[in-house]
Every structure is written in structure tokens, then in C-alpha cells.
Tab-separated table of C-alpha atoms in Angstrom:
chain	number	residue	atom	x	y	z
A	221	MET	CA	0.000	0.000	0.000
A	222	THR	CA	2.897	2.321	0.809
A	223	ASN	CA	4.396	1.788	-2.649
A	224	GLU	CA	1.076	2.701	-4.295
A	225	THR	CA	0.821	5.810	-2.126
A	226	ASP	CA	4.407	6.808	-2.979
A	227	ASP	CA	3.792	6.220	-6.700
A	228	ALA	CA	0.640	8.359	-6.575
A	229	ALA	CA	2.483	11.140	-4.741
A	230	ARG	CA	5.389	11.090	-7.209
A	231	TYR	CA	2.989	11.124	-10.166
A	232	LYS	CA	1.033	14.039	-8.667
A	233	ALA	CA	4.245	16.027	-8.066
A	234	LYS	CA	5.470	15.288	-11.595
A	235	MET	CA	2.192	16.426	-13.165
A	236	ALA	CA	2.069	19.548	-10.961
A	237	LYS	CA	5.554	20.482	-12.177
A	238	ARG	CA	4.566	19.808	-15.771
A	239	LYS	CA	1.391	21.899	-15.380
A	240	ALA	CA	3.404	24.823	-14.005
A	241	LEU	CA	5.775	24.674	-16.985
A	242	GLN	CA	2.889	24.360	-19.437
A	243	ASP	CA	0.966	27.258	-17.867
A	244	ALA	CA	4.089	29.455	-18.020
A	245	GLU	CA	4.628	28.530	-21.683
A	246	VAL	CA	1.014	29.364	-22.584
A	247	ALA	CA	1.120	32.640	-20.627
A	248	SER	CA	4.255	33.727	-22.524
A	249	LYS	CA	2.369	33.771	-25.846
A	250	THR	CA	0.764	37.187	-26.267
A	251	VAL	CA	0.518	37.763	-30.041
A	252	GLU	CA	-2.839	37.382	-31.767
A	253	LYS	CA	-2.814	37.562	-35.578
A	254	GLY	CA	-4.242	36.121	-38.740
A	255	LEU	CA	-2.193	33.078	-39.717
A	256	LEU	CA	-0.960	31.816	-43.065
A	257	ILE	CA	-1.238	28.018	-42.748
A	258	VAL	CA	0.110	25.492	-45.258
A	259	ASN	CA	-0.951	21.824	-45.361
A	260	THR	CA	1.367	19.949	-47.720
A	261	GLY	CA	3.163	16.631	-48.212
A	262	PRO	CA	2.442	13.354	-50.006
A	263	GLY	CA	0.082	11.960	-47.360
A	264	LYS	CA	-3.711	11.995	-47.406
A	265	GLY	CA	-5.647	14.544	-45.349
A	266	LYS	CA	-4.463	18.026	-46.360
A	267	SER	CA	-7.830	19.334	-47.544
A	268	THR	CA	-9.624	17.275	-44.904
A	269	ALA	CA	-7.659	19.042	-42.165
A	270	ALA	CA	-8.405	22.432	-43.715
A	271	PHE	CA	-12.141	21.712	-43.799
A	272	GLY	CA	-11.981	20.515	-40.204
A	273	LEU	CA	-10.459	23.864	-39.230
A	274	MET	CA	-13.174	25.597	-41.226
A	275	LEU	CA	-15.830	23.676	-39.299
A	276	ARG	CA	-14.257	24.851	-36.040
A	277	ALA	CA	-14.373	28.455	-37.268
A	278	LEU	CA	-18.001	28.078	-38.343
A	279	GLY	CA	-18.790	26.750	-34.876
A	280	HIS	CA	-17.533	30.055	-33.471
A	281	GLY	CA	-19.864	31.959	-35.782
A	282	TRP	CA	-17.179	33.092	-38.227
A	283	ARG	CA	-17.889	33.731	-41.876
A	284	VAL	CA	-15.505	31.699	-44.037
A	285	GLY	CA	-14.563	31.239	-47.681
A	286	VAL	CA	-13.278	28.448	-49.913
A	287	VAL	CA	-11.644	28.693	-53.326
A	288	GLN	CA	-10.873	25.354	-54.979
A	289	PHE	CA	-8.175	25.686	-57.616
A	290	ILE	CA	-7.853	22.292	-59.281
A	291	LYS	CA	-10.816	20.199	-58.277
A	292	GLY	CA	-13.671	20.563	-60.721
A	293	ALA	CA	-17.391	20.069	-60.264
A	294	TRP	CA	-16.995	17.073	-57.961
A	295	GLU	CA	-19.992	16.479	-55.693
A	296	THR	CA	-18.264	16.143	-52.313
A	297	GLY	CA	-19.596	15.352	-48.859
A	298	GLU	CA	-17.910	18.379	-47.288
A	299	ARG	CA	-19.564	20.704	-49.786
A	300	ARG	CA	-22.988	19.225	-49.072
A	301	ALA	CA	-22.475	19.415	-45.309
A	302	LEU	CA	-21.141	22.969	-45.338
A	303	ASP	CA	-23.993	24.153	-47.574
A	304	ALA	CA	-26.126	23.915	-44.428
A	305	PHE	CA	-24.334	27.022	-43.122
A	306	GLY	CA	-25.855	29.153	-45.893
A	307	ASP	CA	-24.449	32.680	-46.162
A	308	GLN	CA	-21.931	31.953	-43.415
A	309	ILE	CA	-19.773	30.309	-46.082
A	310	ALA	CA	-18.703	31.536	-49.521
A	311	TRP	CA	-17.698	28.461	-51.552
A	312	HIS	CA	-16.173	28.781	-55.032
A	313	THR	CA	-15.080	25.740	-57.050
A	314	MET	CA	-12.995	27.361	-59.779
A	315	GLY	CA	-10.919	24.493	-61.175
A	316	GLU	CA	-11.767	22.420	-64.213
A	317	GLY	CA	-10.455	19.127	-62.914
A	318	PHE	CA	-7.038	17.589	-62.424
A	319	THR	CA	-4.254	18.563	-64.806
A	320	TRP	CA	-4.182	15.140	-66.457
A	321	GLU	CA	-7.900	15.510	-67.242
A	322	THR	CA	-7.860	18.944	-68.894
A	323	GLN	CA	-4.583	18.393	-70.800
A	324	ASP	CA	-4.716	22.076	-71.761
A	325	LYS	CA	-2.200	24.321	-69.967
A	326	ALA	CA	-3.644	27.590	-71.312
A	327	ARG	CA	-7.073	26.599	-70.030
A	328	ASP	CA	-5.630	25.603	-66.638
A	329	ILE	CA	-3.784	28.933	-66.379
A	330	ALA	CA	-6.961	30.833	-67.208
A	331	ALA	CA	-8.928	28.885	-64.569
A	332	ALA	CA	-6.237	29.471	-61.919
A	333	THR	CA	-6.118	33.186	-62.757
A	334	ARG	CA	-9.892	33.480	-62.324
A	335	ALA	CA	-9.648	31.585	-59.048
A	336	PHE	CA	-6.956	33.896	-57.687
A	337	GLU	CA	-9.033	36.940	-58.597
A	338	LYS	CA	-11.798	35.392	-56.486
A	339	VAL	CA	-9.291	34.921	-53.649
A	340	LYS	CA	-8.456	38.622	-53.719
A	341	GLU	CA	-12.153	39.455	-53.703
A	342	LEU	CA	-12.739	37.277	-50.619
A	343	MET	CA	-9.652	38.711	-48.898
A	344	ALA	CA	-11.137	42.197	-49.316
A	345	ASP	CA	-14.424	41.114	-47.671
A	346	GLU	CA	-13.967	42.084	-44.025
A	347	SER	CA	-16.830	39.835	-42.914
A	348	ILE	CA	-14.722	36.761	-43.805
A	349	ARG	CA	-12.219	35.625	-41.178
A	350	LEU	CA	-10.888	32.381	-42.678
A	351	ILE	CA	-10.250	31.352	-46.294
A	352	VAL	CA	-9.229	27.890	-47.525
A	353	LEU	CA	-7.288	27.892	-50.792
A	354	ASP	CA	-7.711	24.266	-51.727
A	355	GLU	CA	-4.973	22.840	-54.009
A	356	LEU	CA	-3.352	26.243	-54.569
A	357	ASN	CA	-0.013	24.457	-54.162
A	358	ILE	CA	-0.752	22.401	-57.281
A	359	ALA	CA	-1.488	25.533	-59.312
A	360	LEU	CA	1.829	26.999	-58.128
A	361	ARG	CA	3.725	23.781	-58.817
A	362	TYR	CA	2.695	23.867	-62.479
A	363	ASP	CA	3.367	27.617	-62.794
A	364	TYR	CA	-0.269	28.485	-63.477
A	365	LEU	CA	0.170	31.584	-61.300
A	366	PRO	CA	3.130	33.927	-60.643
A	367	LEU	CA	4.575	32.639	-57.364
A	368	ALA	CA	6.018	35.957	-56.134
A	369	GLU	CA	2.710	37.753	-56.669
A	370	VAL	CA	0.717	35.042	-54.893
A	371	VAL	CA	3.052	34.995	-51.878
A	372	ALA	CA	3.089	38.809	-51.665
A	373	THR	CA	-0.724	38.933	-51.824
A	374	LEU	CA	-1.118	36.360	-49.065
A	375	GLN	CA	1.477	38.132	-46.905
A	376	ALA	CA	-0.400	41.413	-47.354
A	377	ARG	CA	-3.617	39.974	-45.873
A	378	ARG	CA	-5.297	42.097	-43.235
A	379	PRO	CA	-4.154	41.419	-39.654
A	380	ASP	CA	-7.191	39.364	-38.563
A	381	LEU	CA	-7.540	37.128	-41.649
A	382	HIS	CA	-6.511	33.466	-41.511
A	383	ILE	CA	-5.645	31.687	-44.777
A	384	VAL	CA	-5.092	27.935	-45.254
A	385	VAL	CA	-3.319	26.675	-48.387
A	386	THR	CA	-3.477	22.983	-49.290
A	387	GLY	CA	-1.797	20.699	-51.799
A	388	ARG	CA	1.391	18.679	-52.079
A	389	ASN	CA	4.755	20.130	-53.132
A	390	ALA	CA	4.396	23.530	-51.467
A	391	LYS	CA	6.945	25.983	-52.856
A	392	PRO	CA	9.826	26.930	-50.512
A	393	GLU	CA	8.888	30.617	-50.806
A	394	LEU	CA	5.374	29.886	-49.532
A	395	ILE	CA	6.706	27.730	-46.712
A	396	GLU	CA	9.051	30.565	-45.705
A	397	ALA	CA	6.159	33.068	-45.662
A	398	ALA	CA	3.821	30.797	-43.667
A	399	ASP	CA	3.230	30.904	-39.917
A	400	LEU	CA	2.333	27.209	-39.670
A	401	VAL	CA	3.342	24.397	-42.025
A	402	THR	CA	2.204	20.802	-41.611
A	403	GLU	CA	3.572	18.068	-43.840
A	404	MET	CA	1.353	15.007	-44.168
A	405	THR	CA	3.668	12.008	-44.528
A	406	LEU	CA	2.589	8.896	-46.374
A	407	VAL	CA	3.075	5.762	-44.278
A	408	LYS	CA	0.491	3.513	-45.908
A	409	HIS	CA	-2.343	4.105	-48.393
A	410	HIS	CA	-5.190	1.788	-49.286
A	411	PHE	CA	-5.048	2.911	-52.946
A	412	THR	CA	-1.885	0.853	-53.488
A	413	ALA	CA	-3.821	-2.255	-52.396
A	414	GLY	CA	-6.426	-1.661	-55.112
A	415	VAL	CA	-9.017	0.131	-52.979
A	416	LYS	CA	-10.819	2.782	-55.003
A	417	ALA	CA	-11.759	6.308	-53.903
A	418	GLN	CA	-14.852	5.919	-51.726
A	419	GLU	CA	-17.770	8.183	-50.874
A	420	GLY	CA	-17.447	9.605	-47.366
A	421	ILE	CA	-13.686	8.972	-47.244
A	422	GLU	CA	-12.179	10.558	-50.367
A	423	PHE	CA	-15.107	12.748	-51.426
């Protein structure tokens, strides 16, 4: 019984010390600002994480925006679910499908240019507090948009605006400009075992 009591006391002291350190760390953070967030890497879940963050923002009553750069008129579960928020969300699917589907670089550049004009329009709307730029990294990877201009525009966002950029192969310049970068690593994927894209999981 004594050993159990000693173990409990040591554990309590250890956690009290950890709590004090954690509380001090949290208290030392005083800056509040709009973040530039990048979700990249070869693993699955970049857009999914962005839409999860959007759902959190919607839960706080924020007005949010989405601009999809590459994905075309796919009927996705997240779009259906988020439609329930009505005017609280401004959703714009501006892509014409994946690059291997269009096979027309001029058309892809034109679509990306229109999409980025929409981004600037949403950034100027002060009622919007979070914008997801879905697959912007792909548009930048294929040089559909001028990288320096895109990075400068995102850096010049107003102080309270959060922007999330998704897509693999994020450019180093965008990573440097970002406040938060998460790289999704691929450990295992069901696609390699012959499992097709499934409703509710991939779309």
C-alpha cells in the first residue's frame, strides 16, 4: 500500500511540475494575428484538415470562404455538409479538374487566374475571417500563377484574416512566408492495395 501511495504522490508532483511549466509557456504567448497556414506533403488529409479547421471556425460563428483551384465540379460530402451554413460560407469551385484531365495548360492557367481573382475578392471582404485555398499548391507547382505575386498577396492579408493553403509540393517561398506548415507524410495508403476512392472517405 505504501508503494502505491508513494507512486501516486510522485505522479502528482510530476504532473504539478509539468502543469506549471505548461501554464508558463502558454502565458508567454501574447501575439494574436491572422495566420498563413500550409498543409502539404504526399500523405492523405491536407484538404480534410483544412475543412476541419473551417468547421471549427463556423462553430464560433465566423464567416468563411473556400476557393478550390484544381478540383472541378466534384460532388463532395464536405460541400454538401457545409452548404447547411448558408451565407456563413462563400464556396467557389474554380478548377476544371485535375491537370491530367484537362490536358490544356492555357485553359488551366486561365482557370487558376480566375480563381486567384476570387481569392483577392474574398480577402477584401472584411466579414470573412478564414479562407481555404484548396490545391493552390498544385497551381503553383505547375506555374499556373506567378509565385512571387501570390506569396506577396497572401502576406499582405489584413491582420485578422486566416488563410489555409493545401496541396502537395508547397513551394519553398510559400513555406518561408507561412506561420504554420504541416507536412502530411505517407506511411500507408489503401489505394496501393487496389481500394478505389470511396464516398465519405475521399469525397
